[in-house]
Amino acid sequence: GIQVEQSPPDLILQEGANSTLRCNFSDSVNNLQWFHQNPWGQLINLFYIPSGTKQNGRLSATTVATERYSLLYISSSQTTDSGVYFCAVDRSGGGADGLTFGKGTHLIIQP
Amino acid sequence: ETGVTQSPTHLIKTRGQQVTLRCSSQSGHNTVSWYQQALGQGPQFIFQYYREEENGRGNFPPRFSGLQFPNYSSELNVNALELDDSALYLCASSASGVSPLHFGNGTRLTVT
């Protein structure tokens, strides 16, 4: 099956810092999504981005499908940004294979 | 707009028992999928339901089964529980198979 690698696995930053999280995948995909799992376990969809660039407030994401990677940018970090960030992909056209998740990047923002 | 809701939030079962978890999809969403998340891992795809039929399945044994109802709500049933089934079970809904997934808060299952 498709492999998803995320880096770095852990990241500790001070409030106000910027960060870039990377997701590499082993095959072409029709579906790529970024999620944030907060310390209470709630998984929030950040971006649906199989290709191109999107921005939402302090967060933005870019997927270069031809080179099989995606980047999530977090600017001016806040303590509420802490948690685990997951990249998830799907090769199929109809979503029936489900999303394959990476192991995540564990982000800690210190005040 | 009502989000994805799951019940119960926590559950403790004994090895060998059976369990049913429930999920109400977000309004307007007709596709429901279930994921298992072990501690420290990313979620793993169990199966997906569309129009009351299972239309995709991950690498899980047949003792994991499900249902989708006409109102698009769903159940996950696990028979003959094993200790390794202890995990967070997440339900997600979407408007179609390749649109953004929206997750519920999950059910934390502990098997003793």
GROMACS .gro file of N, CA and C in nm, chain B residues 60-104:
model
  135
  171PHE      N    1  -0.889  -0.530   0.834
  171PHE     CA    2  -0.947  -0.570   0.963
  171PHE      C    3  -1.025  -0.699   0.943
  172PRO      N    4  -1.025  -0.788   1.047
  172PRO     CA    5  -1.094  -0.918   1.033
  172PRO      C    6  -1.245  -0.901   1.029
  173PRO      N    7  -1.315  -1.008   0.987
  173PRO     CA    8  -1.462  -1.003   0.975
  173PRO      C    9  -1.535  -0.978   1.106
  174ARG      N   10  -1.469  -0.998   1.221
  174ARG     CA   11  -1.540  -0.971   1.347
  174ARG      C   12  -1.565  -0.821   1.367
  175PHE      N   13  -1.505  -0.740   1.280
  175PHE     CA   14  -1.539  -0.597   1.274
  175PHE      C   15  -1.645  -0.582   1.165
  176SER      N   16  -1.764  -0.540   1.202
  176SER     CA   17  -1.871  -0.526   1.104
  176SER      C   18  -1.944  -0.395   1.131
  177GLY      N   19  -2.028  -0.355   1.034
  177GLY     CA   20  -2.096  -0.228   1.051
  177GLY      C   21  -2.231  -0.226   0.982
  178LEU      N   22  -2.298  -0.115   1.005
  178LEU     CA   23  -2.425  -0.088   0.940
  178LEU      C   24  -2.433   0.061   0.912
  179GLN      N   25  -2.506   0.095   0.806
  179GLN     CA   26  -2.545   0.233   0.785
  179GLN      C   27  -2.695   0.236   0.767
  180PHE      N   28  -2.761   0.331   0.829
  180PHE     CA   29  -2.906   0.340   0.827
  180PHE      C   30  -2.953   0.443   0.725
  181PRO      N   31  -3.084   0.442   0.690
  181PRO     CA   32  -3.134   0.536   0.589
  181PRO      C   33  -3.107   0.683   0.622
  182ASN      N   34  -3.094   0.718   0.750
  182ASN     CA   35  -3.064   0.858   0.786
  182ASN      C   36  -2.913   0.883   0.787
  183TYR      N   37  -2.835   0.787   0.735
  183TYR     CA   38  -2.689   0.794   0.721
  183TYR      C   39  -2.613   0.773   0.852
  184SER      N   40  -2.682   0.753   0.963
  184SER     CA   41  -2.610   0.719   1.084
  184SER      C   42  -2.552   0.579   1.069
  185SER      N   43  -2.462   0.544   1.160
  185SER     CA   44  -2.389   0.418   1.141
  185SER      C   45  -2.356   0.353   1.275
  186GLU      N   46  -2.332   0.224   1.269
  186GLU     CA   47  -2.286   0.147   1.385
  186GLU      C   48  -2.161   0.069   1.347
  187LEU      N   49  -2.072   0.055   1.444
  187LEU     CA   50  -1.957  -0.035   1.432
  187LEU      C   51  -1.974  -0.143   1.537
  188ASN      N   52  -1.971  -0.268   1.495
  188ASN     CA   53  -1.981  -0.381   1.586
  188ASN      C   54  -1.850  -0.459   1.586
  189VAL      N   55  -1.806  -0.493   1.705
  189VAL     CA   56  -1.686  -0.576   1.717
  189VAL      C   57  -1.721  -0.696   1.803
  190ASN      N   58  -1.703  -0.815   1.747
  190ASN     CA   59  -1.729  -0.939   1.820
  190ASN      C   60  -1.601  -0.996   1.877
  191ALA      N   61  -1.615  -1.084   1.976
  191ALA     CA   62  -1.500  -1.157   2.033
  191ALA      C   63  -1.385  -1.063   2.061
  192LEU      N   64  -1.409  -0.964   2.143
  192LEU     CA   65  -1.310  -0.861   2.170
  192LEU      C   66  -1.177  -0.919   2.219
  193GLU      N   67  -1.069  -0.859   2.169
  193GLU     CA   68  -0.934  -0.895   2.210
  193GLU      C   69  -0.870  -0.774   2.278
  194LEU      N   70  -0.765  -0.802   2.357
  194LEU     CA   71  -0.699  -0.693   2.429
  194LEU      C   72  -0.649  -0.586   2.332
  195ASP      N   73  -0.600  -0.628   2.214
  195ASP     CA   74  -0.546  -0.534   2.115
  195ASP      C   75  -0.653  -0.445   2.051
  196ASP      N   76  -0.779  -0.475   2.078
  196ASP     CA   77  -0.886  -0.389   2.026
  196ASP      C   78  -0.900  -0.261   2.108
  197SER      N   79  -0.830  -0.253   2.219
  197SER     CA   80  -0.832  -0.130   2.299
  197SER      C   81  -0.775  -0.016   2.216
  198ALA      N   82  -0.855   0.089   2.196
  198ALA     CA   83  -0.814   0.198   2.107
  198ALA      C   84  -0.920   0.307   2.110
  199LEU      N   85  -0.890   0.415   2.040
  199LEU     CA   86  -0.989   0.520   2.014
  199LEU      C   87  -1.053   0.489   1.879
  200TYR      N   88  -1.185   0.478   1.876
  200TYR     CA   89  -1.257   0.450   1.752
  200TYR      C   90  -1.321   0.579   1.703
  201LEU      N   91  -1.284   0.617   1.582
  201LEU     CA   92  -1.326   0.743   1.525
  201LEU      C   93  -1.420   0.720   1.407
  202CYS      N   94  -1.529   0.793   1.407
  202CYS     CA   95  -1.622   0.792   1.296
  202CYS      C   96  -1.603   0.922   1.220
  203ALA      N   97  -1.611   0.915   1.087
  203ALA     CA   98  -1.598   1.034   1.004
  203ALA      C   99  -1.706   1.033   0.898
  204SER      N  100  -1.755   1.150   0.865
  204SER     CA  101  -1.852   1.158   0.756
  204SER      C  102  -1.801   1.255   0.650
  205SER      N  103  -1.854   1.239   0.530
  205SER     CA  104  -1.816   1.326   0.419
  205SER      C  105  -1.932   1.332   0.321
  206ALA      N  106  -1.928   1.437   0.237
  206ALA     CA  107  -2.035   1.453   0.139
  206ALA      C  108  -2.020   1.353   0.025
  207SER      N  109  -1.897   1.304   0.005
  207SER     CA  110  -1.872   1.199  -0.093
  207SER      C  111  -1.744   1.131  -0.053
  208GLY      N  112  -1.703   1.030  -0.126
  208GLY     CA  113  -1.584   0.955  -0.088
  208GLY      C  114  -1.455   1.033  -0.091
  209VAL      N  115  -1.448   1.140  -0.170
  209VAL     CA  116  -1.320   1.212  -0.180
  209VAL      C  117  -1.332   1.356  -0.134
  210SER      N  118  -1.431   1.389  -0.060
  210SER     CA  119  -1.442   1.524  -0.006
  210SER      C  120  -1.386   1.525   0.136
  211PRO      N  121  -1.368   1.643   0.196
  211PRO     CA  122  -1.307   1.649   0.329
  211PRO      C  123  -1.380   1.564   0.431
  212LEU      N  124  -1.300   1.493   0.512
  212LEU     CA  125  -1.356   1.411   0.620
  212LEU      C  126  -1.372   1.496   0.745
  213HIS      N  127  -1.485   1.475   0.813
  213HIS     CA  128  -1.510   1.542   0.939
  213HIS      C  129  -1.530   1.435   1.046
  214PHE      N  130  -1.446   1.439   1.148
  214PHE     CA  131  -1.446   1.336   1.250
  214PHE      C  132  -1.529   1.373   1.372
  215GLY      N  133  -1.584   1.270   1.435
  215GLY     CA  134  -1.644   1.285   1.566
  215GLY      C  135  -1.534   1.283   1.672
   0.00000   0.00000   0.00000
